[in-house]
PDB file of C-alpha atoms in Angstrom:
ATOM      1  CA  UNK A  93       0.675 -27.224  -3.654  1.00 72.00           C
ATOM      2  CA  UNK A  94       1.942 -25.075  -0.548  1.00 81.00           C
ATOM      3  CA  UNK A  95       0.387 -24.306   2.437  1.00 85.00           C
ATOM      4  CA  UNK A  96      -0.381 -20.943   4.068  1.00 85.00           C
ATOM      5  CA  UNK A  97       2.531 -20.922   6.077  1.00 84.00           C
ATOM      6  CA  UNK A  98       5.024 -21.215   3.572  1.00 86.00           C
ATOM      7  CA  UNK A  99       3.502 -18.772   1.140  1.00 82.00           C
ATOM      8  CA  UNK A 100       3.304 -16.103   3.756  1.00 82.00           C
ATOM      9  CA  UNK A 101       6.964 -16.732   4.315  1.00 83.00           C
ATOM     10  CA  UNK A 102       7.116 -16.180   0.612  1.00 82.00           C
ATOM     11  CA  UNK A 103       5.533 -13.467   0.139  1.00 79.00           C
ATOM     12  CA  UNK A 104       7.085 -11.645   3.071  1.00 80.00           C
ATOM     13  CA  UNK A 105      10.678 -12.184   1.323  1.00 81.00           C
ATOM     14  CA  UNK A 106       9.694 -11.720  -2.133  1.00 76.00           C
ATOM     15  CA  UNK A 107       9.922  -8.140  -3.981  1.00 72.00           C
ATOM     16  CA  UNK A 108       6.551  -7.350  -5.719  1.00 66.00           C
ATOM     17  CA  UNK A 109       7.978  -8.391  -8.910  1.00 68.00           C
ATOM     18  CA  UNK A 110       8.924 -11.980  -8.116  1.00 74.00           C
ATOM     19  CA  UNK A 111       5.289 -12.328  -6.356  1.00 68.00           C
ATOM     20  CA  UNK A 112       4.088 -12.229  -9.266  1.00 67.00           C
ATOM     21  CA  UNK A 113       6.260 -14.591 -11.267  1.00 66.00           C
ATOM     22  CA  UNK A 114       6.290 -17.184  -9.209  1.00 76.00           C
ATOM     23  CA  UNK A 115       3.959 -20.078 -10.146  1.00 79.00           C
ATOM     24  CA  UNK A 116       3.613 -21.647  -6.953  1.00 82.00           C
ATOM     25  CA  UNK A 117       2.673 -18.681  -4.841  1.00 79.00           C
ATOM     26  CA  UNK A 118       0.055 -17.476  -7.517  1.00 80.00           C
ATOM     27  CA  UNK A 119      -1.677 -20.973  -7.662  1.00 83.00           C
ATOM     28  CA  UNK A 120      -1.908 -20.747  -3.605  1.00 83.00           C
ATOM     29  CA  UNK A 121      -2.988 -17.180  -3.853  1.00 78.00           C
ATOM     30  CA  UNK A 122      -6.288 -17.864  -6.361  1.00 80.00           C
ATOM     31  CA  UNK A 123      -7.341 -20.918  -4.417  1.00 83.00           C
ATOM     32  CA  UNK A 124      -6.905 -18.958  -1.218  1.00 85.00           C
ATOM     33  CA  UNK A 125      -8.664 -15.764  -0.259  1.00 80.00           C
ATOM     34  CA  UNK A 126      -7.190 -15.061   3.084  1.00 80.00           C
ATOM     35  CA  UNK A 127      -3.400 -15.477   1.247  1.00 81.00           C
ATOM     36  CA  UNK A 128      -4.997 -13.043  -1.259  1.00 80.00           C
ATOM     37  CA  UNK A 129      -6.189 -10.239   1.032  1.00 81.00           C
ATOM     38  CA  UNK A 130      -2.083 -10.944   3.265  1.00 81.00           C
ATOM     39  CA  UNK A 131      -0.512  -9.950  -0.170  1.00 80.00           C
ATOM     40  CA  UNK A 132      -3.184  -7.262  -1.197  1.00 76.00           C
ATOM     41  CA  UNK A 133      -2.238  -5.651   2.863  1.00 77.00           C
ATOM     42  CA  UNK A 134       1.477  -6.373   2.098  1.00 76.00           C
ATOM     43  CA  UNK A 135       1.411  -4.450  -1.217  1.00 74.00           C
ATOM     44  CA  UNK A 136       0.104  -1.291   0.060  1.00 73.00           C
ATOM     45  CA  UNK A 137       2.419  -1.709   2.961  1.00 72.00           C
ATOM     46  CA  UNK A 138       5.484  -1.697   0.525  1.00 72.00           C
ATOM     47  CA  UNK A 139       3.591   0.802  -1.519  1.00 67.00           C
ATOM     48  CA  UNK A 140       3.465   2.919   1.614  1.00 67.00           C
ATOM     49  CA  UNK A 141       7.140   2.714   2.722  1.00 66.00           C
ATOM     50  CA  UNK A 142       8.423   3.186  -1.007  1.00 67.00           C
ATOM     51  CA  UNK A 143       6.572   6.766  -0.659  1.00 63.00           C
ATOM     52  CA  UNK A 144       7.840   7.573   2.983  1.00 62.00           C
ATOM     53  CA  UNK A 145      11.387   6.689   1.722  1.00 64.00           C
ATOM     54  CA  UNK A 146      10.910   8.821  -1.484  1.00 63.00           C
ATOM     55  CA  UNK A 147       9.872  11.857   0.510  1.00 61.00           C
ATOM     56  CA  UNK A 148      13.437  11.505   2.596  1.00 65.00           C
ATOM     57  CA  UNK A 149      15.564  13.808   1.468  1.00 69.00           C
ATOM     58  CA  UNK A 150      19.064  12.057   0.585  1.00 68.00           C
ATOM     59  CA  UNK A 151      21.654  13.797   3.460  1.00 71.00           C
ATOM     60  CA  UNK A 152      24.490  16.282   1.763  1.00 73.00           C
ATOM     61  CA  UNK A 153      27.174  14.475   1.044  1.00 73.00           C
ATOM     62  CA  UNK A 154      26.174  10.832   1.760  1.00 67.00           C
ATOM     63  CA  UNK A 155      27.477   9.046  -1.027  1.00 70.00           C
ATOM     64  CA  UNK A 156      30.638  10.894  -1.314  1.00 76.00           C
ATOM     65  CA  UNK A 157      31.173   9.615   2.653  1.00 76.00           C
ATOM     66  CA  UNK A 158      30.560   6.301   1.489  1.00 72.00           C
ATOM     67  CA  UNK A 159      32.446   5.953  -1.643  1.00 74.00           C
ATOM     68  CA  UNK A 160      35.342   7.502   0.757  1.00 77.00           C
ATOM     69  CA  UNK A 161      35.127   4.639   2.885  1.00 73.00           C
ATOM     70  CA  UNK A 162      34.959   2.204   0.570  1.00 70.00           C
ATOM     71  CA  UNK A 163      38.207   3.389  -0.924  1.00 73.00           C
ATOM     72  CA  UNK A 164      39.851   3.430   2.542  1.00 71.00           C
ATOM     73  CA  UNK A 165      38.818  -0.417   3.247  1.00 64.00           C
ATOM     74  CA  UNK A 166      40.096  -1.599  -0.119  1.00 64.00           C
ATOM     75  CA  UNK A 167      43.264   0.362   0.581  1.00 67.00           C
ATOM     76  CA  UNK A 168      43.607  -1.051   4.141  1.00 60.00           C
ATOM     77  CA  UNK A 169      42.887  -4.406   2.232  1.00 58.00           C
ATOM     78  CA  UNK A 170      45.808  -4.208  -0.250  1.00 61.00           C
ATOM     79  CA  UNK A 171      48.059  -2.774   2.825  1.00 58.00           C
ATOM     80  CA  UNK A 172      47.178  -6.248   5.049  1.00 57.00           C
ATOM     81  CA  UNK A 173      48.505  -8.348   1.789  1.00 56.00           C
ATOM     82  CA  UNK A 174      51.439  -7.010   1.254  1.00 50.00           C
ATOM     83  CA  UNK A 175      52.252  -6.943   5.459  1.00 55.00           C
ATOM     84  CA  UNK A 176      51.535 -10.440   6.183  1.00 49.00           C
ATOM     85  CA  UNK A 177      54.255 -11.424   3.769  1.00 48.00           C
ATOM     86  CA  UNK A 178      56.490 -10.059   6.204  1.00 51.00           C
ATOM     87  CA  UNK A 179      54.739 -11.413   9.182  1.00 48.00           C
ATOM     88  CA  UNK A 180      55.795 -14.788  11.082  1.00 53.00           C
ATOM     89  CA  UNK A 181      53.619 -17.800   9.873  1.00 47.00           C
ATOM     90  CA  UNK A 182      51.606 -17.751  13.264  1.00 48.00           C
ATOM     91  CA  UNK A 183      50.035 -14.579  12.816  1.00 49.00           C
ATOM     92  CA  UNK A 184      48.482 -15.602   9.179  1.00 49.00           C
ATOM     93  CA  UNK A 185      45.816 -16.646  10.515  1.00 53.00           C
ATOM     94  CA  UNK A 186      44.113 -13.620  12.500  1.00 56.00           C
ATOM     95  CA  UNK A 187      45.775 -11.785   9.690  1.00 54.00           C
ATOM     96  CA  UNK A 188      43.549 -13.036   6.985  1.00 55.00           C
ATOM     97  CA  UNK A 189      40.560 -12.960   9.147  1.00 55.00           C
ATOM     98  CA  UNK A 190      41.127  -9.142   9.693  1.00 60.00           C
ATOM     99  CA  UNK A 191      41.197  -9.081   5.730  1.00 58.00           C
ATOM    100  CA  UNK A 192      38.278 -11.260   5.952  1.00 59.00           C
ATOM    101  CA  UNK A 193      35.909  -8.792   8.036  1.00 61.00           C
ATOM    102  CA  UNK A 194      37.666  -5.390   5.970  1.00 61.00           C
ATOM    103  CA  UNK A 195      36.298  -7.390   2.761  1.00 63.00           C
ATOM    104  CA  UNK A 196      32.881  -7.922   4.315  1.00 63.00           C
ATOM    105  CA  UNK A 197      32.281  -4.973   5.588  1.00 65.00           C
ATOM    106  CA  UNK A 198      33.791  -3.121   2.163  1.00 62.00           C
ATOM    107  CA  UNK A 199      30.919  -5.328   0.294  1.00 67.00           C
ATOM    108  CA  UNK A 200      27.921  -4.367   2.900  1.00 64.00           C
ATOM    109  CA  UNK A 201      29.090  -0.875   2.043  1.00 61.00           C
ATOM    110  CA  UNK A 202      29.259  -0.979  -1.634  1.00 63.00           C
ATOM    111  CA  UNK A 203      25.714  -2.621  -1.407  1.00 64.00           C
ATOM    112  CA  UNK A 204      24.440   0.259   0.441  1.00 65.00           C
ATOM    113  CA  UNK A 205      25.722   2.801  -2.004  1.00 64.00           C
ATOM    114  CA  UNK A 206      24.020   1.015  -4.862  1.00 60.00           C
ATOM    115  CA  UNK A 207      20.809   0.583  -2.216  1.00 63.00           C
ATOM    116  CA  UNK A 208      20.328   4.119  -2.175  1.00 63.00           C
ATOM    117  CA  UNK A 209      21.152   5.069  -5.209  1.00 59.00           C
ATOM    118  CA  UNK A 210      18.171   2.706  -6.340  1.00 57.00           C
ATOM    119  CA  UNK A 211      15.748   4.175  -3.769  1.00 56.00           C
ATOM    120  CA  UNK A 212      16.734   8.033  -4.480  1.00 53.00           C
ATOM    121  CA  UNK A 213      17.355   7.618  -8.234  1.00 50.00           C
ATOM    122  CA  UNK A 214      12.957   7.035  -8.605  1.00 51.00           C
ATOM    123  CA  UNK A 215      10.841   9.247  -9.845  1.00 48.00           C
ATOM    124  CA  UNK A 216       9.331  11.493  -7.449  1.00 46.00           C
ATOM    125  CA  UNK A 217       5.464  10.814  -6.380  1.00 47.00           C
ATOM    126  CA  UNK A 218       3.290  12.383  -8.385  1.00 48.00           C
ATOM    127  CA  UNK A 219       1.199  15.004  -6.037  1.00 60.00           C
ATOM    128  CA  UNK A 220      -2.487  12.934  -6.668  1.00 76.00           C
ATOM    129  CA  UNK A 221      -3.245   8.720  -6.809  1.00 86.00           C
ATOM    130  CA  UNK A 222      -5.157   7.422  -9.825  1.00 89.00           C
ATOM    131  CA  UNK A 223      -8.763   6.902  -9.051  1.00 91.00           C
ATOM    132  CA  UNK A 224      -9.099   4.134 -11.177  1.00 90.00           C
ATOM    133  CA  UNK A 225      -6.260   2.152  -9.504  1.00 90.00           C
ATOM    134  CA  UNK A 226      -7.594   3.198  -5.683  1.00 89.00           C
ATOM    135  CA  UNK A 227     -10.958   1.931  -6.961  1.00 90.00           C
ATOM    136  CA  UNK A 228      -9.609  -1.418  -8.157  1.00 89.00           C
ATOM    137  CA  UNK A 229      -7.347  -2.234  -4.918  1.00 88.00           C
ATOM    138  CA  UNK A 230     -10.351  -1.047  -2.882  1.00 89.00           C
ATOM    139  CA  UNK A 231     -12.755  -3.367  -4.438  1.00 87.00           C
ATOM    140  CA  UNK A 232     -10.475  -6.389  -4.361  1.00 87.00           C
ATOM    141  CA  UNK A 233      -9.676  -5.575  -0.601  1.00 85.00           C
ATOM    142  CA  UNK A 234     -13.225  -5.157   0.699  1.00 85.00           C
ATOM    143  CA  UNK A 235     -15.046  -7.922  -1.512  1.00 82.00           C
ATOM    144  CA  UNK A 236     -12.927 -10.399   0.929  1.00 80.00           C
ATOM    145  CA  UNK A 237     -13.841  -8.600   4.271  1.00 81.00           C
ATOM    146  CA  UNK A 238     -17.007  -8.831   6.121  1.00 76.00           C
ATOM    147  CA  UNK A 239     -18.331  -7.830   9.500  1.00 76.00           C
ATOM    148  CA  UNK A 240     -16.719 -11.039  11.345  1.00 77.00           C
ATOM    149  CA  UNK A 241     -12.942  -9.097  10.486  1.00 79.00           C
ATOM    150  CA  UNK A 242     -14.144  -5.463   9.966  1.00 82.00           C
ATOM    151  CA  UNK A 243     -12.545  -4.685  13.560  1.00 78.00           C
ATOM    152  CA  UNK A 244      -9.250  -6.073  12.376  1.00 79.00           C
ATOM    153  CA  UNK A 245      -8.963  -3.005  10.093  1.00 83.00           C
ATOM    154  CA  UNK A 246      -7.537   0.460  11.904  1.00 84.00           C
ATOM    155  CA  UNK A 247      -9.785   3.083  12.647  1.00 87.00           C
ATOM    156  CA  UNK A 248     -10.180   6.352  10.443  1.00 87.00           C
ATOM    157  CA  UNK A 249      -7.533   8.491  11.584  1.00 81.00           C
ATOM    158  CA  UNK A 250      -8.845  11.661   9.734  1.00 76.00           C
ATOM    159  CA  UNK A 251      -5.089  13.105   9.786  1.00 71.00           C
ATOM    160  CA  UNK A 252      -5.388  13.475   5.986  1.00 68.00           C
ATOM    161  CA  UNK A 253      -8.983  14.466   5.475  1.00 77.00           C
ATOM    162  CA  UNK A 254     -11.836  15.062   8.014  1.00 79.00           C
ATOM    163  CA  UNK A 255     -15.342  13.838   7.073  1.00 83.00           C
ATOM    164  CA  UNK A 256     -17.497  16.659   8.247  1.00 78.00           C
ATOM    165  CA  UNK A 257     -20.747  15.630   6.890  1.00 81.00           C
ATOM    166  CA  UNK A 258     -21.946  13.067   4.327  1.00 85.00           C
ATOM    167  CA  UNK A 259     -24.951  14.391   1.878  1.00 84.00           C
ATOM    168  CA  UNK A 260     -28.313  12.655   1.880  1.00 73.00           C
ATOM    169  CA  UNK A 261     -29.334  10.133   2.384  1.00 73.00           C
ATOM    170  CA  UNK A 262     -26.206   8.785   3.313  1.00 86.00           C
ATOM    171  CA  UNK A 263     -26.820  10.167   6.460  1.00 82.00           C
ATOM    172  CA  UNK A 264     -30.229   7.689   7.024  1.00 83.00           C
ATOM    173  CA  UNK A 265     -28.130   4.647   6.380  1.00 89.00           C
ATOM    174  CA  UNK A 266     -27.305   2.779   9.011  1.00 87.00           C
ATOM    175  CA  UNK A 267     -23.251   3.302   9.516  1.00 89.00           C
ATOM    176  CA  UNK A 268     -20.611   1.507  11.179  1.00 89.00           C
ATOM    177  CA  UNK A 269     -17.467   3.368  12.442  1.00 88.00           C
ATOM    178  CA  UNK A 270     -15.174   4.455   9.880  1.00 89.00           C
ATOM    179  CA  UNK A 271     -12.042   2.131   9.520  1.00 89.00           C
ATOM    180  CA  UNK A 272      -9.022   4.223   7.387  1.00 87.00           C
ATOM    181  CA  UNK A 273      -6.801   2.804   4.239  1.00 85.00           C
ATOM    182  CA  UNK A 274      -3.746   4.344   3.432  1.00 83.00           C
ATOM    183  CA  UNK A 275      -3.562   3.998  -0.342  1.00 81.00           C
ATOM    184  CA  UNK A 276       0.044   5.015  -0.601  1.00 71.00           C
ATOM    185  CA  UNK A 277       0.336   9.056  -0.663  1.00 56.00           C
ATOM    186  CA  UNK A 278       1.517   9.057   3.002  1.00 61.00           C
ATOM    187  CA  UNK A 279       1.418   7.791   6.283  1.00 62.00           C
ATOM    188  CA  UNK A 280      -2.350   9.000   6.774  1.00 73.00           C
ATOM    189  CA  UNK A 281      -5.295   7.382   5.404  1.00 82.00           C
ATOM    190  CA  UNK A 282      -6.667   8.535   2.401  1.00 84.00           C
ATOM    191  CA  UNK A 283      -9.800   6.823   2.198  1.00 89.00           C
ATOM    192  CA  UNK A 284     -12.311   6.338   4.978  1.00 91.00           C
ATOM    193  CA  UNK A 285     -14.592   3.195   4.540  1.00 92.00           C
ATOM    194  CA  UNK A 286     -18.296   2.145   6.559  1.00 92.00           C
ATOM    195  CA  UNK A 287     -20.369  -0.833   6.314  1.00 92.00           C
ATOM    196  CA  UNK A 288     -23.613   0.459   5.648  1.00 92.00           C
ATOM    197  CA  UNK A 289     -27.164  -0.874   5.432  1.00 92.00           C
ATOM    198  CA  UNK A 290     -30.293   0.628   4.240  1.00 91.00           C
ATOM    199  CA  UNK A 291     -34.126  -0.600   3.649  1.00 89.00           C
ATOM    200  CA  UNK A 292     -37.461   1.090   2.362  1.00 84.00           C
ATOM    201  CA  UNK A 293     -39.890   0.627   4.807  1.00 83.00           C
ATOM    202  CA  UNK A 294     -41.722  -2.723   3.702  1.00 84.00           C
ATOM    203  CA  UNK A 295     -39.501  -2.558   1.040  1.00 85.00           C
ATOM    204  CA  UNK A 296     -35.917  -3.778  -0.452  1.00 90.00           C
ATOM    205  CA  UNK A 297     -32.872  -3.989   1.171  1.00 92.00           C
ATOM    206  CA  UNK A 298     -29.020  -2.875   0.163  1.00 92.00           C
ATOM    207  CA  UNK A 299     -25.785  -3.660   2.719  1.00 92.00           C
ATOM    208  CA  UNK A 300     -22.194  -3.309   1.146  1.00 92.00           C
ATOM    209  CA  UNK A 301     -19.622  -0.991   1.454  1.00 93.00           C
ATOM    210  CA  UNK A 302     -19.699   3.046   1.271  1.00 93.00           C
ATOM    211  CA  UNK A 303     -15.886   4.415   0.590  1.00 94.00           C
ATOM    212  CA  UNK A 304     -15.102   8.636   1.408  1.00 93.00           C
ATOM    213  CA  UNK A 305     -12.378   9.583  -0.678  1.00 92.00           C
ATOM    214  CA  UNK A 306     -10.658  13.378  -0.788  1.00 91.00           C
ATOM    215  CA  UNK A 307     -11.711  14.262  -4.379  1.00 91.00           C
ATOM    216  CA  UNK A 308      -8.514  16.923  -4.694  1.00 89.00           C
ATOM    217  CA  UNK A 309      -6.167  13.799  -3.771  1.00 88.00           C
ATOM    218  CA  UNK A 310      -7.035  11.940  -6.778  1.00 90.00           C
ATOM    219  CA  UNK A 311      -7.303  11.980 -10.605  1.00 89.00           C
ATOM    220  CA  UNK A 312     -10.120  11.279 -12.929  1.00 89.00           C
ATOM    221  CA  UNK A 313     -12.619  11.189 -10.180  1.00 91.00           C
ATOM    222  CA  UNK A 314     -16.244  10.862 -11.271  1.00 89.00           C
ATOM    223  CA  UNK A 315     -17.828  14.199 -11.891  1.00 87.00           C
ATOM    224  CA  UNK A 316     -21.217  13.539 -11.544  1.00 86.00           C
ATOM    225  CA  UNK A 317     -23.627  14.431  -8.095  1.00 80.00           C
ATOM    226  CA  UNK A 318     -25.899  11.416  -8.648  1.00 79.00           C
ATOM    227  CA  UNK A 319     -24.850   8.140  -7.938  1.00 81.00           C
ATOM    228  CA  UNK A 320     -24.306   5.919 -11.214  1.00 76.00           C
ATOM    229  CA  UNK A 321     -23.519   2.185 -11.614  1.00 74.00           C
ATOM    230  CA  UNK A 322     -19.910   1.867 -12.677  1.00 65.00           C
ATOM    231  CA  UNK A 323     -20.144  -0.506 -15.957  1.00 59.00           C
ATOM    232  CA  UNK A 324     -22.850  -2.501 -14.917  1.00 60.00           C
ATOM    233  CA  UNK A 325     -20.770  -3.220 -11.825  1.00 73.00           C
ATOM    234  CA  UNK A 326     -22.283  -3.805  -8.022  1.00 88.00           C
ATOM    235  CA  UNK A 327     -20.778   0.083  -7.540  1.00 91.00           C
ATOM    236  CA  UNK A 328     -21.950   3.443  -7.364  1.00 91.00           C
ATOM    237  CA  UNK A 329     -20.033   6.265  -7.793  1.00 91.00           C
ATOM    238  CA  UNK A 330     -20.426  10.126  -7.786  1.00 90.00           C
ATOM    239  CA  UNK A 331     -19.099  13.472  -6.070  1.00 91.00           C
ATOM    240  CA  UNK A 332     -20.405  15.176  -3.234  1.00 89.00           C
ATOM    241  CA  UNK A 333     -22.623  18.321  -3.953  1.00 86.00           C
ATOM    242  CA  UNK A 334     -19.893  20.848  -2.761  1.00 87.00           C
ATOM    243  CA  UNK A 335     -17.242  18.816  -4.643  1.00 89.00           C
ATOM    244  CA  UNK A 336     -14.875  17.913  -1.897  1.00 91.00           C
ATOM    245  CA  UNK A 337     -15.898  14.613  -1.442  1.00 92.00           C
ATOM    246  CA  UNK A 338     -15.553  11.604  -3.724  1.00 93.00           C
ATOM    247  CA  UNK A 339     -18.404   8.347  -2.884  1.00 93.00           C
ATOM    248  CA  UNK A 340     -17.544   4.961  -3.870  1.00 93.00           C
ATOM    249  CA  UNK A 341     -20.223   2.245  -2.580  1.00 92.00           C
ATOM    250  CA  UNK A 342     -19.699  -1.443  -2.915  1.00 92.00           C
ATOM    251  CA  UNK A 343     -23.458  -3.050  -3.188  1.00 92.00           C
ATOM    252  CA  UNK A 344     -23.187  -6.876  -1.717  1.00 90.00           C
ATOM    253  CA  UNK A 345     -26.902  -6.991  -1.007  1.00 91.00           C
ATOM    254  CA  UNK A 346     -29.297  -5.706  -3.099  1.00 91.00           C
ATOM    255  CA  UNK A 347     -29.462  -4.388  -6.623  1.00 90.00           C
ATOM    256  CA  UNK A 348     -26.752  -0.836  -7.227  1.00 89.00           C
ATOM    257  CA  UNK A 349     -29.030   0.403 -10.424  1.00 87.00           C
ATOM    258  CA  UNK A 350     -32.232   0.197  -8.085  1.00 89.00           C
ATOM    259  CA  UNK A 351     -30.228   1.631  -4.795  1.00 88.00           C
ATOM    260  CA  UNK A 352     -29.342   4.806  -7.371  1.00 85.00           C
ATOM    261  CA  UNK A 353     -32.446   5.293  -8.311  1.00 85.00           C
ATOM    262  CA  UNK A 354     -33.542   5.559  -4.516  1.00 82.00           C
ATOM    263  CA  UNK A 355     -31.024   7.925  -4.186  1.00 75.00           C
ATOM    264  CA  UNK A 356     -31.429  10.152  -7.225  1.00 62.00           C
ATOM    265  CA  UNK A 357     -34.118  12.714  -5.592  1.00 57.00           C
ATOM    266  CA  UNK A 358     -32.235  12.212  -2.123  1.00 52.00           C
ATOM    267  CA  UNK A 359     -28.951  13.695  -2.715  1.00 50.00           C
ATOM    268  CA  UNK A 360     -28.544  17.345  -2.622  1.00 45.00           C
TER     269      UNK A 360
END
């Protein structure tokens, strides 16, 4: 089996489709959960430049500039044969090294034109992310993180969205600074995530995860006001009261039916 190391190397030089093909990398990557949450980070990087180079517009004229070029260095090419027939043997050498580099650099460009073709040619982003998909990648990423690494993540930039207020009784929980994911409609964060912990006096106990999401940025967001368990899942989910807001909260401690119930005459 590989080590760390070598899968990160990988990873790093892998497109997301031959990540997931390759046998070797996804036996590392179940067995490992810090090689997990690298190529969770790395896909929403990728995710995230994909969008920023979508939302470029392709300059006027570009690939008529290159094609130009192209023609002039295959031209230039078929010019340099038919000279260094005429040219004394001692100068075939740097001759076909000239050739040499026109060829070269005639290939980097004809790689480029079909490079940007393939980046342009996509479909554009569609305006809102799928809830169901944010939900899932958030999950898998903060089921692996806990308070030892929670500084490693970057702080809520609030570029996007601000957070304003959060509705009761959210606002009795104990909350750590927000920390921001960028879920892959720009270069802001669209989700703002706390560690939270709360306890009944002389009572239980919850601690997980509470995740602010812009309810307009996303589709099929839960229309409810009261928290509900999501299929019997350790999450609650539900809208703010003025509808601008969407709450996702991760339960690790405690049970999520029992911390709704709590919360059912709190909220509003």
């Amino acid at each position: 089996m590989i080590d760390c190391k070598t899968t990160r190397e990988y990873l790093d030089s892998m497109t997301a489709q031959e990540r997931a093909v390759n046998g070797e990398v996804a036996s590392h990557l179940e067995s490992c959960p810090d090689c997990q949450l690298f190529a969770e980070q790395l896909e929403l990087f990728d995710h995230k430049v994909s969008s920023l180079l979508q939302a470029v517009p392709v300059p006027d004229g570009l690939q008529e500039r290159l094609l130009s070029s192209l023609s002039q260095f295959e031209s230039a090419e078929q010019d340099e044969q038919v000279n260094i027939l005429k040219l004394p043997v001692q100068s075939h050498r740097s001759q076909r090294w000239t050739i040499l580099q026109r060829s070269l650099i005639g290939t980097v460009a004809a790689v480029l034109i079909v490079a940007i073709s393939l980046i342009w040619t996509q479909p554009e982003p569609t305006s809102t992310l799928n809830y169901a998909d944010a939900k899932s990648t958030l999950q898998k990423t903060f089921s692996k993180i806990d308070a030892s690494n929670w500084n490693r993540l970057a702080a809520f930039d609030q570029q996007e969205f601000q957070i304003k207020h959060l509705d009761r009784p959210l606002r009795r929980w104990t909350l750590s600074e927000p920390v921001g994911m960028d879920l892959g409609k720009s270069a802001a964060h669209d989700a703002a995530a706390y560690q939270f912990s709360y306890q009944i006096q002389d009572g239980p106990k919850w601690s997980g995860t509470l995740v602010v999401l812009p309810t307009a940025q996303f589709s099929e967001t839960p229309k409810q006001t009261e928290p509900e368990s999501s299929s019997g899942m350790q999450i609650l989910e539900w809208q703010s009261t003025d509808g601008t807001l969407t709450y996702l909260v991760f339960v690790d401690q405690g049970s999520a039916d029992e911390l709704a119930n709590v919360m059912f005459s709190a909220i509003g």
